[in-house]
Tab-separated table of C-alpha atoms and ligand atoms in Angstrom:
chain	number	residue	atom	x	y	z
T	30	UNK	CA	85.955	90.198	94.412
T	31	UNK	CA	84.676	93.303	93.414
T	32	UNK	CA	88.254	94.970	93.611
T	33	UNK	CA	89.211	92.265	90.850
T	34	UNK	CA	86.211	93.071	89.020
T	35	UNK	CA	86.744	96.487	88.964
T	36	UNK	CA	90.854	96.052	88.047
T	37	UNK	CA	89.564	93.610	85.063
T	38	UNK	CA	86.969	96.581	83.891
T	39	UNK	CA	89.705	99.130	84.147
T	40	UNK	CA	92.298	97.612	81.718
T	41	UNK	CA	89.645	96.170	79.102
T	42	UNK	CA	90.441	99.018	76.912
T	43	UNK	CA	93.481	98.911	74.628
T	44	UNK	CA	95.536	102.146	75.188
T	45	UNK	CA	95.386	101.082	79.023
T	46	UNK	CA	96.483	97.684	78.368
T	47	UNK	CA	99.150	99.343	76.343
T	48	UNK	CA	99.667	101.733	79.757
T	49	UNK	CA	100.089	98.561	81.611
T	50	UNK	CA	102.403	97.208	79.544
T	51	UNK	CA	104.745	100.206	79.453
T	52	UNK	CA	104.907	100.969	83.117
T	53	UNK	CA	105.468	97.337	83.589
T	54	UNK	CA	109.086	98.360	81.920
T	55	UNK	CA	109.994	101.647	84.219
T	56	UNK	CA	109.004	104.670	86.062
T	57	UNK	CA	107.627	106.711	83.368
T	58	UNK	CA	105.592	110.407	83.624
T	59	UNK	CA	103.254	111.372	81.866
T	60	UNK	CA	104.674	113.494	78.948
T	61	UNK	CA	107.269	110.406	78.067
T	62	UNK	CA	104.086	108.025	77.979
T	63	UNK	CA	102.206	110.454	75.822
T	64	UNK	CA	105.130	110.718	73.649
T	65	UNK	CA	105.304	107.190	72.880
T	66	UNK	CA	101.186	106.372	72.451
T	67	UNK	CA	101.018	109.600	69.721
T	68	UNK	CA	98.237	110.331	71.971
T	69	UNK	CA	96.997	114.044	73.515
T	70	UNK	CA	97.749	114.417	77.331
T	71	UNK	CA	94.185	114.980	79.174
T	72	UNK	CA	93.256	111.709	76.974
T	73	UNK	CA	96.618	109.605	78.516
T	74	UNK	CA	95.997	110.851	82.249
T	75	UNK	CA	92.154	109.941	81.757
T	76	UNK	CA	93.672	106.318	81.180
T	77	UNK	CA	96.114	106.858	83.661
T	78	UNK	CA	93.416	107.998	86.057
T	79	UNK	CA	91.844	104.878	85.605
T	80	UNK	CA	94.479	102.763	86.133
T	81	UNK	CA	95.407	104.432	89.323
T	82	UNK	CA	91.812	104.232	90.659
T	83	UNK	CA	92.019	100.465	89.877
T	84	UNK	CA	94.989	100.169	91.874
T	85	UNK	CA	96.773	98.288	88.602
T	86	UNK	CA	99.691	101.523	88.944
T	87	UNK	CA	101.341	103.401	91.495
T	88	UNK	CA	101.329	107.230	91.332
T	89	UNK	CA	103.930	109.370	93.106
T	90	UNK	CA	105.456	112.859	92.551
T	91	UNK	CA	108.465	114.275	92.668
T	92	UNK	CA	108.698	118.124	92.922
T	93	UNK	CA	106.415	118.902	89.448
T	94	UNK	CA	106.855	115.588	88.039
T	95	UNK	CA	104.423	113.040	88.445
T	96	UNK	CA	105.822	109.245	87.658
T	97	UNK	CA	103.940	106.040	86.955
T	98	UNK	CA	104.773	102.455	87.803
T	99	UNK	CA	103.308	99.360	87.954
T	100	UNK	CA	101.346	99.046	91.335
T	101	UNK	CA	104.120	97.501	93.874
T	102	UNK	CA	101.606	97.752	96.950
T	103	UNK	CA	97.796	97.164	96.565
T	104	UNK	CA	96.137	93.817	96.638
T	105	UNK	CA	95.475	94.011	92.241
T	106	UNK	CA	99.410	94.477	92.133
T	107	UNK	CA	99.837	90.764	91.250
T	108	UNK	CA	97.153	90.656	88.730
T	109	UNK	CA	98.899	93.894	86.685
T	110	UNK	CA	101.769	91.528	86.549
T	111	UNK	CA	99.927	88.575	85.658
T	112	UNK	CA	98.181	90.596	82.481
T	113	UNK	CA	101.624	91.866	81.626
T	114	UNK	CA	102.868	88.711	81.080
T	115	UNK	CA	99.912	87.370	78.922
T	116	UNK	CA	100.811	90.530	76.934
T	117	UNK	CA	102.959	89.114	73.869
T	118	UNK	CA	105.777	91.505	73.215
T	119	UNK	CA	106.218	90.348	69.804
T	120	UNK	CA	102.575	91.905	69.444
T	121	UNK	CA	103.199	94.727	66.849
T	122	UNK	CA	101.535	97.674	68.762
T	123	UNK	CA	103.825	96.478	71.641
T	124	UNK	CA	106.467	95.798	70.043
T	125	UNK	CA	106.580	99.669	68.758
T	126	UNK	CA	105.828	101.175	72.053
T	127	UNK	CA	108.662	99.064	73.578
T	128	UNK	CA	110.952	100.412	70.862
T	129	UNK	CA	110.212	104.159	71.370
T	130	UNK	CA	110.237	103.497	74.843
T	131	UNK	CA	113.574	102.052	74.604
T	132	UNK	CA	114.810	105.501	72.972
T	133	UNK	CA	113.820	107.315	75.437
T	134	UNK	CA	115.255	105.954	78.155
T	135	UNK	CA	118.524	105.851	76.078
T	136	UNK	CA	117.850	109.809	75.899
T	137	UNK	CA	117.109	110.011	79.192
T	138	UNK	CA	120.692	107.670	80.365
T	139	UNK	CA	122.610	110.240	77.565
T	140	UNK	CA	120.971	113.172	79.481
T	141	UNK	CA	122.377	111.581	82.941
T	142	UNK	CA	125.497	110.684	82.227
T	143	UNK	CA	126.520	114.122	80.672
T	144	UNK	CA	125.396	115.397	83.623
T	145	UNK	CA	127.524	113.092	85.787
T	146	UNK	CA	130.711	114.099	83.369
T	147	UNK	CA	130.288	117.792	84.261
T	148	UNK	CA	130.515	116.883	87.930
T	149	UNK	CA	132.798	114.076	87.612
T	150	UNK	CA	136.065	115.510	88.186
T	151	UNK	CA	135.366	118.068	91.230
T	152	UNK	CA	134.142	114.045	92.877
T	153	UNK	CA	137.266	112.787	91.520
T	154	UNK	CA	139.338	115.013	93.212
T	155	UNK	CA	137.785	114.785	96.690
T	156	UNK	CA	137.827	110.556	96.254
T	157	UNK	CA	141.243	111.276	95.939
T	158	UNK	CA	141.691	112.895	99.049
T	159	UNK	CA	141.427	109.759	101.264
T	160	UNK	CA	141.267	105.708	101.049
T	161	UNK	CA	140.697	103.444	98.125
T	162	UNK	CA	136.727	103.800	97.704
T	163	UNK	CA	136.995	99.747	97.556
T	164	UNK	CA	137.953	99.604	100.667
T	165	UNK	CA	135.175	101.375	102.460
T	166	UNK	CA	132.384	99.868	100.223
T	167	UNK	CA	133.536	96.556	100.904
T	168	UNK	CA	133.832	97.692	104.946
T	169	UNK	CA	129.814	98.645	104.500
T	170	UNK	CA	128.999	95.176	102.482
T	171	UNK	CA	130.489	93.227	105.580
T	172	UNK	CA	128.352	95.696	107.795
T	173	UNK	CA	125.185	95.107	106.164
T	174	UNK	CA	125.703	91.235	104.791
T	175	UNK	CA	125.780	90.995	109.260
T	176	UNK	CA	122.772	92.884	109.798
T	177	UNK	CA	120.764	90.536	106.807
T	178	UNK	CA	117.815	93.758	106.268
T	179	UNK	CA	115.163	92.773	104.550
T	180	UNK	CA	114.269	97.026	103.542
T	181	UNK	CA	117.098	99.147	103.518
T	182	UNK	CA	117.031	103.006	102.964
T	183	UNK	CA	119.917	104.881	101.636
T	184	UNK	CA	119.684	108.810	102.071
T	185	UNK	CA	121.235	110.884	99.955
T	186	UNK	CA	121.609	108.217	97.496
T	187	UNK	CA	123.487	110.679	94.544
T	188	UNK	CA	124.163	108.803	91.687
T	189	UNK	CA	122.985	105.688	93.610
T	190	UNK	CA	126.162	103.662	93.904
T	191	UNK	CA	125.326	102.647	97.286
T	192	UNK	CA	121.941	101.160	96.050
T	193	UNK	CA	124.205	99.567	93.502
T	194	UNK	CA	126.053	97.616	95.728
T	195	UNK	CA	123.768	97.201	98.296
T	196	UNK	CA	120.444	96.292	96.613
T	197	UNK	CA	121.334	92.509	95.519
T	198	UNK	CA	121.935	92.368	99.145
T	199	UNK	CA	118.334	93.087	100.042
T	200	UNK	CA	114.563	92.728	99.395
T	201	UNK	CA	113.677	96.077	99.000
T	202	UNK	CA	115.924	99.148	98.293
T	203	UNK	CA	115.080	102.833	98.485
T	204	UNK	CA	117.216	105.935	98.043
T	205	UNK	CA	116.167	109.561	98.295
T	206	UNK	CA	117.810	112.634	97.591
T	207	UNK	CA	117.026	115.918	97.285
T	208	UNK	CA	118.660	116.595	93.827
T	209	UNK	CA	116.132	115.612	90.589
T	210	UNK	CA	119.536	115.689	88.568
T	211	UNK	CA	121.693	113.326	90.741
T	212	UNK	CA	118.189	110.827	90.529
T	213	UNK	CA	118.487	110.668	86.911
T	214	UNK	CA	121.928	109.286	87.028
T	215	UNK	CA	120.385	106.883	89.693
T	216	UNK	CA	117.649	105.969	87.919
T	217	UNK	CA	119.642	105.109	84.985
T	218	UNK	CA	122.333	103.285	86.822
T	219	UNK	CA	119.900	101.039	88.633
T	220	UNK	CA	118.087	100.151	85.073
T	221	UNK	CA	121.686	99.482	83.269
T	222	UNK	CA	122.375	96.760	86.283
T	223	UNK	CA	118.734	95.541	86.060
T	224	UNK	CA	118.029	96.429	89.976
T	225	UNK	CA	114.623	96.172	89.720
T	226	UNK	CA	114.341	95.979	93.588
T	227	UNK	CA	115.819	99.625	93.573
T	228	UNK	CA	114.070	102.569	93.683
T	229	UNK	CA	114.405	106.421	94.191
T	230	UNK	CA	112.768	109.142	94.994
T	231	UNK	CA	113.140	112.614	95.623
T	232	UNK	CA	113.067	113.633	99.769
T	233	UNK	CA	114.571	115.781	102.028
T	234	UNK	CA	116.543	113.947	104.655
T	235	UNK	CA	115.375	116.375	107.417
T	236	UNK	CA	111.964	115.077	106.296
T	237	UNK	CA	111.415	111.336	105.160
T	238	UNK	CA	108.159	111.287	103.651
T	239	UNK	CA	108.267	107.744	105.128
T	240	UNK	CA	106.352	105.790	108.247
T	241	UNK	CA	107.886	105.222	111.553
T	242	UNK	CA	110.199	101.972	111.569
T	243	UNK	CA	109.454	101.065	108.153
T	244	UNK	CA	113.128	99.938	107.012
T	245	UNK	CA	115.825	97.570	108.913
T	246	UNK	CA	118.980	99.274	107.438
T	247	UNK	CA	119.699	103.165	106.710
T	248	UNK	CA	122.696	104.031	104.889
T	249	UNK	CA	124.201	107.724	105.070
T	250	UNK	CA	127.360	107.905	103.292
T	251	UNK	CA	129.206	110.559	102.319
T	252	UNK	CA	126.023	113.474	102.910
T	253	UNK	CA	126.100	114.159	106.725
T	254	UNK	CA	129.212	116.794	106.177
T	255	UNK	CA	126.459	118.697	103.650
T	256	UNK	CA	123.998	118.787	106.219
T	257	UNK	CA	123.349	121.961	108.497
T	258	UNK	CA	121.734	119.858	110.938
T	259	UNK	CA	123.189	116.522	110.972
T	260	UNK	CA	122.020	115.861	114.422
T	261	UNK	CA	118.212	115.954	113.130
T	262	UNK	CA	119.127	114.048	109.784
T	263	UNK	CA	120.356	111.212	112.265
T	264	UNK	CA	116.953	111.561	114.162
T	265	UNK	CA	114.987	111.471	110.969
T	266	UNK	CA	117.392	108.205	109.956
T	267	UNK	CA	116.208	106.779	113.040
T	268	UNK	CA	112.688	107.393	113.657
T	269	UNK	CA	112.202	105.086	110.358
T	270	UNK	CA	114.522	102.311	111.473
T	271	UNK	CA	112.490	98.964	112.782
T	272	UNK	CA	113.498	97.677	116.111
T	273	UNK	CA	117.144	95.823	115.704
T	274	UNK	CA	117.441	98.023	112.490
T	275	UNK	CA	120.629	99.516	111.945
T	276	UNK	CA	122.452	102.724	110.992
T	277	UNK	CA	125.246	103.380	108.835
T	278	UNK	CA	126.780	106.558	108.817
T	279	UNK	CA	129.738	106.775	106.566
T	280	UNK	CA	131.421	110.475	106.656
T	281	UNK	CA	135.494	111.720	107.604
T	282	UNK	CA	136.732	112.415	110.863
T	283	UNK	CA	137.523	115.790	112.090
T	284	UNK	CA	140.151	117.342	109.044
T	285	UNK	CA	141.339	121.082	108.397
T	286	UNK	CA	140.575	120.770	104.475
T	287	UNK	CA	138.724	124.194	104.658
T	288	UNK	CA	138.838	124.120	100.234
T	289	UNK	CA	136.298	121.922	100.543
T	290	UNK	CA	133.664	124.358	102.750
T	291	UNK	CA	134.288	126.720	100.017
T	292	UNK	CA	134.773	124.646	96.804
T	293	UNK	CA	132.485	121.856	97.335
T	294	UNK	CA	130.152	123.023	99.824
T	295	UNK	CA	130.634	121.064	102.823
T	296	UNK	CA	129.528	122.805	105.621
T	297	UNK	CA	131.129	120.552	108.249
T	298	UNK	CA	135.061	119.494	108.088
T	299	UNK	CA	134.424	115.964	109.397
T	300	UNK	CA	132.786	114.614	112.996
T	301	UNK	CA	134.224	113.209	116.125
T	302	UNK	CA	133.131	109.884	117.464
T	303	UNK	CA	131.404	111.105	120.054
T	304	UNK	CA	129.328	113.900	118.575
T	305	UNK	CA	127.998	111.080	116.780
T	306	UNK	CA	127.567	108.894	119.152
T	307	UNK	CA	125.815	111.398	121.282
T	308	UNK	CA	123.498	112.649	118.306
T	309	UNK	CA	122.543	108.460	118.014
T	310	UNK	CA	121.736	108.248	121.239
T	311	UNK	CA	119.460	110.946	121.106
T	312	UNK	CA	117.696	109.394	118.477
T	313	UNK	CA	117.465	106.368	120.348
T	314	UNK	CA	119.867	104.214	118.806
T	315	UNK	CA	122.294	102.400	120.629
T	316	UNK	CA	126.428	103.076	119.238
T	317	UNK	CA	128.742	100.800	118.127
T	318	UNK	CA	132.517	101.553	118.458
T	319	UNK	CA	133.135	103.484	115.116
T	320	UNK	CA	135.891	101.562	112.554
T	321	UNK	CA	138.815	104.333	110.768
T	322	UNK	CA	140.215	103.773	107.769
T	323	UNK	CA	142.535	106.101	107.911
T	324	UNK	CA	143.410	108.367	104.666
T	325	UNK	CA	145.748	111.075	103.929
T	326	UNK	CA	144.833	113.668	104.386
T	327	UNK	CA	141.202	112.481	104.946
T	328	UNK	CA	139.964	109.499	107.497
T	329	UNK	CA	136.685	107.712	106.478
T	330	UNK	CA	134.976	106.645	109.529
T	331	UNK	CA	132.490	104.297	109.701
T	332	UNK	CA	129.525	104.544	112.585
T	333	UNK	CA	126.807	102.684	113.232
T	334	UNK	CA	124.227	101.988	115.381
T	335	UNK	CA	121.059	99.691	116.485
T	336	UNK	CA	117.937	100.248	117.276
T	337	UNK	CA	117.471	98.432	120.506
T	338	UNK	CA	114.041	95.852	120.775
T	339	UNK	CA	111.444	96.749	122.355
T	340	UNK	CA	111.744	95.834	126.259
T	341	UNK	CA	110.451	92.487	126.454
T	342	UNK	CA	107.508	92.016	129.235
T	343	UNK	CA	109.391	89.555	130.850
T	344	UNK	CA	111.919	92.299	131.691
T	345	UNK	CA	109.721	94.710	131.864
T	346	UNK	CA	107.792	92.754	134.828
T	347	UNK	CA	111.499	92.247	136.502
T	348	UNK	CA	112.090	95.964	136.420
T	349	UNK	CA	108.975	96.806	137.919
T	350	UNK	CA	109.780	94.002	140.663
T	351	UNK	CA	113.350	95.213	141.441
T	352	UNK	CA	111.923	98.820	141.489
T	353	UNK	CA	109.217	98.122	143.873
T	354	UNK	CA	111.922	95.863	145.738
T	355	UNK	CA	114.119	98.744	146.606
T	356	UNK	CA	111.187	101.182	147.546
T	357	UNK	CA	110.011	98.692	149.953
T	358	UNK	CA	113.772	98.431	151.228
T	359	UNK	CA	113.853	102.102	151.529
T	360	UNK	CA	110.454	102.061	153.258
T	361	UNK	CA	111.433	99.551	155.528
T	362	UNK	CA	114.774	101.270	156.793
H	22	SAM	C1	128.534	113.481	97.820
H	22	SAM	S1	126.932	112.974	97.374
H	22	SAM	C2	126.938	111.345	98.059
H	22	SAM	C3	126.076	110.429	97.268
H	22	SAM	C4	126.053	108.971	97.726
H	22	SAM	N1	125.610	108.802	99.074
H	22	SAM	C5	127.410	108.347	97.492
H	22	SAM	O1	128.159	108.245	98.455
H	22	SAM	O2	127.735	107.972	96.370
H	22	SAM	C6	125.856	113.810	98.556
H	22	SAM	C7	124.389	113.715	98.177
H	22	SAM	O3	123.595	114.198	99.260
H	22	SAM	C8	122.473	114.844	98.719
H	22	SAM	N2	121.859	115.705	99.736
H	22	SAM	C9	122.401	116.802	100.312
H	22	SAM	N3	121.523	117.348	101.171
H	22	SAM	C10	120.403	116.575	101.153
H	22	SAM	C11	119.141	116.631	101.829
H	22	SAM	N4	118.841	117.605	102.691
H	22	SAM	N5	118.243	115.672	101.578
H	22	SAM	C12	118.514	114.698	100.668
H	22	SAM	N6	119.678	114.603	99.996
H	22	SAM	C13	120.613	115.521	100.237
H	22	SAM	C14	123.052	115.601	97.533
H	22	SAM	O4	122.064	115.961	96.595
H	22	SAM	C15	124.046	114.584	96.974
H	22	SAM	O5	123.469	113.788	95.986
């Protein structure tokens, strides 16, 4: 009770209620929420503080920005929403800080979207380098509608089209990447499609600032042929999968293309089957036989792999049996 108590204490005061309110609409920092109350800084992360302490919102960095969301995890979570929606938007004060906060994030989608235009064509002219995108994204839909996960993970997310067409598929959807710019596009595609069970952050795929088996579908597509060590990305992809989870690693096969090591900064030209396979099985995971769908002049191939269950006692009792069988045998000859 005391939790609840404390929650209730925390938002009776209306700038925080207002907080509430506003972080009940996005993933706002602090200089975009001080822009909309008209209020100074230390006063807004006093209330923010507050809140946080409360455990009414969430608090998480990325690189020197600090954003602020409604609380997603702790047990007060539900009763931020409930207050939320006693909250009348038609309420004047509300009403205006909905409105300024609607121009920002239009500033903030403007911002993205020019920066997505700059890049746009050197992407363009690599998708056009091997199948009909359709094709493979409908390939990974099948994949993933089979596996049914319940937390999926997508690393290197970009401009989050993978979390686009993945997240109505799932409970819970999370992409990292280690470029702030390429999350504002994200960040502002996920809000235009209302994917509220999207998120991003930033992260390094060598090191997922997430807990052991923790997600029941990863998703690498199109980033292993950037990495310099793809063999511990795929370790890192699989130290967070649950048991049964599954990996997706989307990427070309073995090309000559060497334009695009030194125009668009791949450092590998493609991966053979079996490299991968061997780097899975290193992490643990258990291969599948790859599917091609073969390009010109590129091949998309798509690998995945399982986490295997734990070994049931049952079976783990047999083993010991059988093994204890044959040293006997051995003994006995
Ligand atoms: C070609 S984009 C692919 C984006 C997305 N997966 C897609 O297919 O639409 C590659 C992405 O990998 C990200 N990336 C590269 N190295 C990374 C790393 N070490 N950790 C996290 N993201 C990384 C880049 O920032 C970029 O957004």
């Amino acid at each position: 009770m005391e939790h609840l108590l404390a929650a209730l204490r925390a938002v009776a005061e209306a700038t925080r209620l207002r907080l509430l309110v506003l972080c009940a609409h996005g993933e706002l920092t602090v200089s975009e929420l001080t822009q909309i109350l008209g209020q100074s800084q230390p006063r807004v992360s006093r209330h923010l503080k507050l809140l946080c302490e409360a455990g009414l919102l969430d608090r998480f960095r990325e690189g020197s920005w600090v954003f602020y969301r409604l609380s997603q995890s702790s047990s007060v979570g539900a009763l931020a929403r409930q207050l939320v929606a006693a909250c009348s938007e038609a309420d004047p004060t509300i009403a205006l800080d909905l409105q300024r906060l609607g121009a920002i994030k239009r500033q903030r989608a403007d911002l993205a979207s020019a920066y997505f235009r700059e890049n746009a064509a050197q992407w363009d002219r690599v998708r056009s380098l091997y199948v009909d995108e359709r094709e493979v994204e409908t390939a990974l839909l099948d994949i993933i509608a089979a596996a049914d996960p319940r937390d999926l993970l997508d690393i290197g997310t970009g401009t989050g089209r993978i979390l686009e067409i993945l997240a109505p598929r799932v409970e819970r959807a999370l992409g990292i990447d280690q470029s702030r710019e390429m999350l504002a596009v994200a960040r502002a595609n996920l809000e235009r499609n209302g994917l509220e069970n999207g998120l991003v952050r930033l992260g390094d795929m060598y090191q997922l600032a997430l807990p052991d088996a923790s997600f029941d579908a990863v998703v690498i597509h199109q980033v292993l042929h950037y990495a310099d060590r793809p063999a511990a990305a795929i370790a890192e992809a699989g130290r967070v999968l649950r048991p049964n989870g599954i990996l997706v690693v989307v990427d070309f096969a073995p090309h000559s293309l060497e334009f695009l090591r030194s125009e668009h900064a791949h450092r590998r030209l493609g991966f053979a089957d079996n490299e991968v396979a061997a780097w899975c099985g290193a992490a643990g995971l258990d291969p599948a036989p790859p599917r091609h769908l073969v390009g010109d002049p590129l091949t998309v191939v798509i690998w995945t792999a399982q986490r295997p269950s734990p070994a049931k006692p049952r079976f783990a009792e047999d083993l010991r049996e059988q093994v204890a069988e044959s040293l006997l045998e051995r003994e006995l000859r």
